[in-house]
Each structure stands twice: as C-alpha cells, then as structure tokens.
Tab-separated table of C-alpha atoms in Angstrom:
chain	number	residue	atom	x	y	z
A	452	UNK	CA	1.961	-45.150	-38.522
A	453	UNK	CA	3.725	-45.883	-35.246
A	454	UNK	CA	4.456	-42.161	-34.743
A	455	UNK	CA	0.781	-41.280	-35.302
A	456	UNK	CA	-0.316	-43.946	-32.815
A	457	UNK	CA	2.140	-42.685	-30.190
A	458	UNK	CA	0.924	-39.108	-30.681
A	459	UNK	CA	-2.686	-40.264	-30.296
A	460	UNK	CA	-1.921	-42.150	-27.081
A	461	UNK	CA	-0.001	-39.166	-25.655
A	462	UNK	CA	-2.813	-36.794	-26.570
A	463	UNK	CA	-5.416	-39.077	-24.998
A	464	UNK	CA	-3.406	-39.463	-21.789
A	465	UNK	CA	-2.903	-35.719	-21.449
A	466	UNK	CA	-6.577	-35.092	-22.051
A	467	UNK	CA	-7.566	-37.698	-19.487
A	468	UNK	CA	-5.328	-36.072	-16.867
A	469	UNK	CA	-7.356	-32.872	-16.877
A	470	UNK	CA	-10.169	-32.476	-14.348
A	471	UNK	CA	-13.138	-30.170	-14.534
A	472	UNK	CA	-12.005	-26.588	-13.829
A	473	UNK	CA	-12.370	-25.329	-10.278
A	474	UNK	CA	-12.755	-21.702	-9.159
A	475	UNK	CA	-9.466	-19.985	-8.342
A	476	UNK	CA	-10.451	-18.074	-5.201
A	477	UNK	CA	-8.148	-15.183	-4.330
A	478	UNK	CA	-10.061	-13.489	-1.538
A	479	UNK	CA	-13.276	-11.889	-0.370
A	480	UNK	CA	-14.957	-8.663	-1.408
A	481	UNK	CA	-17.554	-6.433	0.239
A	482	UNK	CA	-19.574	-3.733	-1.508
A	483	UNK	CA	-20.079	-0.688	0.657
A	484	UNK	CA	-21.296	2.854	0.140
A	485	UNK	CA	-19.113	5.716	1.331
A	486	UNK	CA	-18.957	9.352	0.258
A	487	UNK	CA	-22.018	8.804	-1.946
A	488	UNK	CA	-20.328	6.099	-4.013
A	489	UNK	CA	-20.484	2.309	-3.974
A	490	UNK	CA	-17.035	0.781	-3.711
A	491	UNK	CA	-15.375	-2.494	-2.821
A	492	UNK	CA	-13.353	-3.457	0.217
A	493	UNK	CA	-11.272	-6.454	-0.832
A	494	UNK	CA	-9.619	-8.867	1.599
A	495	UNK	CA	-6.928	-11.393	0.656
A	496	UNK	CA	-6.015	-13.716	3.504
A	497	UNK	CA	-2.744	-15.613	3.990
A	498	UNK	CA	-2.953	-19.001	2.220
A	499	UNK	CA	-2.711	-20.861	5.540
A	500	UNK	CA	-5.221	-18.642	7.375
A	501	UNK	CA	-7.913	-21.354	7.617
A	502	UNK	CA	-5.412	-24.042	8.593
A	503	UNK	CA	-4.045	-22.082	11.570
A	504	UNK	CA	-7.046	-21.047	13.685
A	505	UNK	CA	-4.843	-19.938	16.585
A	506	UNK	CA	-2.512	-17.716	14.544
A	507	UNK	CA	-2.846	-13.982	13.978
A	508	UNK	CA	-1.426	-11.719	11.269
A	509	UNK	CA	-0.645	-8.046	10.636
A	510	UNK	CA	-2.913	-6.085	8.315
A	511	UNK	CA	-1.878	-4.130	5.230
A	512	UNK	CA	-4.437	-1.487	4.267
A	513	UNK	CA	-3.874	-0.534	0.646
A	514	UNK	CA	-5.439	2.621	-0.756
A	515	UNK	CA	-6.441	2.313	-4.435
A	516	UNK	CA	-6.975	-1.377	-3.721
A	517	UNK	CA	-9.815	-2.070	-6.142
A	518	UNK	CA	-9.717	-5.105	-8.424
A	519	UNK	CA	-9.174	-2.769	-11.390
A	520	UNK	CA	-6.595	-0.742	-9.461
A	521	UNK	CA	-3.533	-1.993	-7.573
A	522	UNK	CA	-4.983	-4.911	-5.589
A	523	UNK	CA	-3.455	-7.761	-7.593
A	524	UNK	CA	-0.118	-6.002	-7.956
A	525	UNK	CA	0.113	-5.603	-4.186
A	526	UNK	CA	-1.024	-9.189	-3.632
A	527	UNK	CA	1.629	-10.524	-5.978
A	528	UNK	CA	4.409	-8.442	-4.435
A	529	UNK	CA	3.346	-9.368	-0.895
A	530	UNK	CA	3.345	-13.052	-1.840
A	531	UNK	CA	6.751	-12.662	-3.496
A	532	UNK	CA	8.091	-11.051	-0.313
A	533	UNK	CA	6.709	-13.969	1.661
A	534	UNK	CA	8.436	-16.447	-0.651
A	535	UNK	CA	11.795	-14.857	0.215
A	536	UNK	CA	10.998	-14.215	3.860
A	537	UNK	CA	11.385	-10.520	3.108
A	538	UNK	CA	8.361	-9.334	5.081
A	539	UNK	CA	5.883	-10.901	7.476
A	540	UNK	CA	2.859	-12.655	5.960
A	541	UNK	CA	-0.158	-10.383	6.267
A	542	UNK	CA	-3.840	-9.859	5.623
A	543	UNK	CA	-4.168	-7.549	2.613
A	544	UNK	CA	-7.127	-5.150	2.639
A	545	UNK	CA	-7.654	-3.219	-0.584
A	546	UNK	CA	-9.782	-0.080	-0.372
A	547	UNK	CA	-11.214	0.911	-3.735
A	548	UNK	CA	-11.272	4.613	-4.576
A	549	UNK	CA	-13.862	5.978	-6.984
A	550	UNK	CA	-12.798	9.618	-7.390
A	551	UNK	CA	-9.204	9.629	-6.167
A	552	UNK	CA	-8.636	13.377	-5.966
A	553	UNK	CA	-11.953	13.962	-4.251
A	554	UNK	CA	-11.404	11.210	-1.699
A	555	UNK	CA	-7.670	11.357	-1.065
A	556	UNK	CA	-6.736	15.050	-1.184
A	557	UNK	CA	-7.699	18.070	0.937
A	558	UNK	CA	-8.997	21.328	-0.478
A	559	UNK	CA	-6.625	23.364	-2.595
A	560	UNK	CA	-6.191	27.087	-3.135
A	561	UNK	CA	-4.276	26.486	-6.342
A	562	UNK	CA	-6.502	27.692	-9.219
A	563	UNK	CA	-5.103	25.187	-11.715
A	564	UNK	CA	-5.738	22.285	-9.355
A	565	UNK	CA	-9.237	23.558	-8.564
A	566	UNK	CA	-10.015	23.759	-12.271
A	567	UNK	CA	-8.676	20.278	-12.999
A	568	UNK	CA	-10.103	18.589	-9.901
A	569	UNK	CA	-13.151	20.598	-8.784
A	570	UNK	CA	-14.428	17.825	-6.493
A	571	UNK	CA	-11.155	17.433	-4.557
A	572	UNK	CA	-11.111	18.129	-0.851
A	573	UNK	CA	-12.787	15.277	1.083
A	574	UNK	CA	-9.761	13.441	2.457
A	575	UNK	CA	-10.895	14.076	6.044
A	576	UNK	CA	-14.269	12.450	5.327
A	577	UNK	CA	-12.591	9.476	3.644
A	578	UNK	CA	-10.255	9.095	6.621
A	579	UNK	CA	-13.175	9.200	9.038
A	580	UNK	CA	-14.911	6.423	7.107
A	581	UNK	CA	-11.696	4.420	7.085
A	582	UNK	CA	-11.111	4.819	10.820
A	583	UNK	CA	-14.693	4.589	12.082
A	584	UNK	CA	-16.143	1.959	9.750
A	585	UNK	CA	-13.556	-0.031	7.791
A	586	UNK	CA	-10.902	-0.684	10.420
A	587	UNK	CA	-13.323	-1.733	13.200
A	588	UNK	CA	-15.108	-4.107	10.790
A	589	UNK	CA	-11.880	-5.662	9.548
A	590	UNK	CA	-10.413	-6.056	13.012
A	591	UNK	CA	-13.600	-7.610	14.341
A	592	UNK	CA	-13.923	-10.064	11.452
A	593	UNK	CA	-10.336	-11.276	10.941
A	594	UNK	CA	-7.628	-12.622	13.238
A	595	UNK	CA	-5.029	-9.870	13.454
A	596	UNK	CA	-2.105	-9.291	15.801
A	597	UNK	CA	-2.794	-5.599	16.415
A	598	UNK	CA	-0.420	-4.331	13.728
A	599	UNK	CA	-1.933	-2.451	10.795
A	600	UNK	CA	-0.005	-0.457	8.200
A	601	UNK	CA	-1.319	2.017	5.641
A	602	UNK	CA	0.103	2.002	2.114
A	603	UNK	CA	-0.479	4.441	-0.733
A	604	UNK	CA	1.186	5.898	-3.818
A	605	UNK	CA	0.918	9.296	-5.533
A	606	UNK	CA	-2.342	10.956	-4.379
A	607	UNK	CA	-2.825	8.020	-2.004
A	608	UNK	CA	0.697	8.733	-0.757
A	609	UNK	CA	-0.390	12.271	0.127
A	610	UNK	CA	-3.314	10.739	2.013
A	611	UNK	CA	-0.879	8.477	3.887
A	612	UNK	CA	1.320	11.405	4.943
A	613	UNK	CA	-1.712	13.497	5.907
A	614	UNK	CA	-3.053	10.621	8.020
A	615	UNK	CA	0.365	10.156	9.651
A	616	UNK	CA	0.374	13.856	10.564
A	617	UNK	CA	-3.256	14.177	11.665
A	618	UNK	CA	-4.028	10.789	13.241
A	619	UNK	CA	-0.663	9.069	13.703
A	620	UNK	CA	-1.932	6.376	16.090
A	621	UNK	CA	-4.538	5.156	13.625
A	622	UNK	CA	-1.955	2.758	12.120
A	623	UNK	CA	1.207	1.057	13.365
A	624	UNK	CA	3.215	2.082	10.309
A	625	UNK	CA	2.907	4.068	7.096
A	626	UNK	CA	4.258	3.830	3.541
A	627	UNK	CA	3.954	6.881	1.286
A	628	UNK	CA	5.424	5.990	-2.100
A	629	UNK	CA	6.043	9.007	-4.378
A	630	UNK	CA	3.430	11.055	-2.481
A	631	UNK	CA	1.897	14.051	-4.273
A	632	UNK	CA	3.293	16.596	-1.831
A	633	UNK	CA	3.118	19.305	-4.487
A	634	UNK	CA	-0.642	19.511	-3.858
A	635	UNK	CA	-1.881	22.953	-2.842
A	636	UNK	CA	1.606	24.454	-3.219
A	637	UNK	CA	3.069	21.987	-0.681
A	638	UNK	CA	0.621	23.172	1.980
A	639	UNK	CA	0.696	19.886	3.890
A	640	UNK	CA	4.434	20.138	4.520
A	641	UNK	CA	4.606	23.913	4.850
A	642	UNK	CA	1.915	23.744	7.522
A	643	UNK	CA	4.120	21.694	9.850
A	644	UNK	CA	4.927	24.081	12.675
A	645	UNK	CA	7.477	22.057	14.611
A	646	UNK	CA	9.878	19.147	14.324
A	647	UNK	CA	8.078	15.838	13.851
A	648	UNK	CA	8.879	13.092	16.325
A	649	UNK	CA	7.335	10.293	18.376
A	650	UNK	CA	5.155	8.919	15.586
A	651	UNK	CA	4.890	5.426	14.098
A	652	UNK	CA	7.558	4.525	11.532
A	653	UNK	CA	7.052	5.787	7.996
A	654	UNK	CA	8.525	4.731	4.662
A	655	UNK	CA	8.962	7.616	2.200
A	656	UNK	CA	10.247	7.669	-1.344
A	657	UNK	CA	10.984	9.816	-4.376
A	658	UNK	CA	11.187	8.779	-8.015
A	659	UNK	CA	11.689	11.146	-10.969
A	660	UNK	CA	8.861	13.543	-10.037
A	661	UNK	CA	11.046	16.631	-9.570
A	662	UNK	CA	9.584	20.114	-9.105
A	663	UNK	CA	7.317	20.802	-6.164
A	664	UNK	CA	6.802	17.108	-5.482
A	665	UNK	CA	10.498	16.720	-4.815
A	666	UNK	CA	10.636	19.989	-2.872
A	667	UNK	CA	7.752	18.830	-0.694
A	668	UNK	CA	9.463	15.552	0.124
A	669	UNK	CA	12.774	17.214	0.948
A	670	UNK	CA	10.891	19.695	3.114
A	671	UNK	CA	9.169	16.872	4.967
A	672	UNK	CA	12.461	15.087	5.563
A	673	UNK	CA	13.993	18.295	6.911
A	674	UNK	CA	11.215	18.516	9.492
A	675	UNK	CA	11.762	15.008	10.885
A	676	UNK	CA	13.454	14.681	14.230
A	677	UNK	CA	16.506	12.391	13.911
A	678	UNK	CA	14.862	10.082	16.442
A	679	UNK	CA	11.714	9.683	14.339
A	680	UNK	CA	11.772	6.176	12.791
A	681	UNK	CA	11.701	6.505	9.018
A	682	UNK	CA	13.188	5.092	5.861
A	683	UNK	CA	13.691	7.390	2.874
A	684	UNK	CA	14.196	5.649	-0.463
A	685	UNK	CA	15.837	8.093	-2.853
A	686	UNK	CA	15.250	6.594	-6.288
A	687	UNK	CA	15.291	9.805	-8.338
A	688	UNK	CA	17.872	8.358	-10.717
A	689	UNK	CA	16.338	4.889	-10.936
A	690	UNK	CA	12.520	4.959	-11.038
A	691	UNK	CA	9.777	6.801	-12.858
A	692	UNK	CA	6.645	7.918	-11.063
A	693	UNK	CA	4.743	5.224	-12.949
A	694	UNK	CA	7.070	2.474	-11.712
A	695	UNK	CA	7.601	3.577	-8.124
A	696	UNK	CA	4.873	1.386	-6.596
A	697	UNK	CA	6.074	-1.681	-8.495
A	698	UNK	CA	9.667	-1.076	-7.488
A	699	UNK	CA	9.276	-0.004	-3.881
A	700	UNK	CA	6.276	-1.715	-2.307
A	701	UNK	CA	8.356	-4.846	-1.496
A	702	UNK	CA	10.924	-2.691	0.301
A	703	UNK	CA	8.244	-0.692	2.121
A	704	UNK	CA	6.738	-3.936	3.459
A	705	UNK	CA	10.214	-5.147	4.396
A	706	UNK	CA	10.783	-2.008	6.459
A	707	UNK	CA	7.405	-1.953	8.180
A	708	UNK	CA	6.912	-5.722	8.625
A	709	UNK	CA	10.481	-6.985	9.078
A	710	UNK	CA	11.503	-10.596	9.511
A	711	UNK	CA	14.598	-12.216	10.959
A	712	UNK	CA	15.764	-13.519	7.571
A	713	UNK	CA	19.564	-13.318	7.386
A	714	UNK	CA	19.950	-14.230	3.691
A	715	UNK	CA	18.373	-11.176	2.068
A	716	UNK	CA	21.588	-9.218	1.454
A	717	UNK	CA	23.080	-12.228	-0.315
A	718	UNK	CA	20.305	-12.127	-2.909
A	719	UNK	CA	20.222	-8.341	-3.350
A	720	UNK	CA	17.129	-7.908	-1.194
A	721	UNK	CA	18.638	-5.892	1.639
A	722	UNK	CA	16.754	-2.897	2.919
A	723	UNK	CA	18.160	0.286	1.376
A	724	UNK	CA	17.337	3.439	3.274
A	725	UNK	CA	19.025	6.515	1.796
A	726	UNK	CA	17.918	8.424	4.874
A	727	UNK	CA	16.544	7.466	8.255
A	728	UNK	CA	17.383	3.806	8.599
C-alpha cells in the first residue's frame, strides 16, 4: 500500500512538472522559384544571434540544404563543432535542390550520362541565381562579417569546384567533399589550361569512389600551384562515398573557419590535411 502511494505521488509530481509544449524553432525558411521550380532557402542563425545585435558572423552556404536533404545534418555538425570550438559559429544557409543533376552539373558529351540524366546541364544558370539573387538577399537581411563559404558533396561538390574555377571571388572559401569529377569524362579538370593559383582556399576530399572520380581529383591536385591554399583529405581507405559528408564536413569547416582553440589535438580533433595544409 505504501509503495503504491509513493508511486502515485511520484507520478503526480512528474506530471505536474510538465508545461504545455512550445514550438522548437530551428530557423527560417523562404520559398522561392528558380529554374522553373519552387524550392526553399533555409536559414539557421547562431543561437545567440538575437542577443548580440552588434555581432556579425560568417555564412555557410550549403548546397542540397533542403529540410529533406542535408540541412539538419549540417546544422548538427556545425553546432557540434561550435561546442568544441572547432570552427567559428556561423549562419547556415541551406539551398534546396530539386533536380540535382540538372541544377548542379554542366552539359555532358558522355552518352551514358546523357541517357541517365537528360535534363543535366544548367549549373551556370543555378550559379547565376545563387550569385545574383540568393547571396545579395542573405547578405542584406542578416548580420554577416563578409566571409561566406560554399559547401557541397558529390554532384554538389562538382558544382563547388566549378564555381571555384569560374567565379572564384564569389565566396571566401570552398569545400568540395567527394566531388563528382568523373562527370563528362573529367572535362572540368581536363579543361584547366594552366596551373591554378591565387584563389580562395579550398577543401577537397576523396573517399572510396575510385575510377574516374579518383582520377579527376588527382588530376585537379596536380594542377594546383604549391602556393594555392588547399587542404586535401585522403580518406580512400576510411570512408565510403555515402559517409563522406558525415565524416568530413566538421573538418572542412575547421579548415575554412578556423578558431584559436589549442585543445583540439588532445581530443583527436586536429586538422588532418594529407595534401596542401
């Protein structure tokens, strides 16, 4: 009897401690039309953004940043980095893609790729929308410090490298994680006529892709001037293509948005560049 009474009192006290549920607000979202498709532009602000009206932050522009894509993964990893002081707190802007190959890749002469992705080839138009519409709107609306980095994986990684080659000053830094450099028989890399230098820093990586993807990356690295700031993460023996974004986005942010934290090595969070540095 006493045990039942104690259980009842405990249950009642726990129940009484609960309030009515409140919305858990993560960020803001805008619906916009671009390339004949309605898509979202999602913005997740630093938790103390409203409390620090005089402070500014860098911007992370994430391709494939829809709510059903990689937005929440990137948000979680960015917040985890912040917890450790691994990278600077930032404003995360997720750009939703609707038809990834159409929007993120240039035209291809490869018949197999044309057959599989007949709509591909509008990366220039997507980049123009990004540079002429999205970035000006974001920079006018939010308090930023002038630094903006572009992040993408796989096909979005190809878009990152293509942007870095075609419009390098559009962003302050670039992260191309497992980029699909096999596209169009490695045309993006093979079309580089001279040694690449004097561009913003870029983070590059390989997982287990092999084949032309690996050849394209090694070809790109061979074309970099030694003075070009870059970090190459060679994870061919450690990561799968499907796990490269999960495993490497924290390091990419650490390279492009560094802090002065001096405890990272102690906890196994040191920056590992297998090339560049």
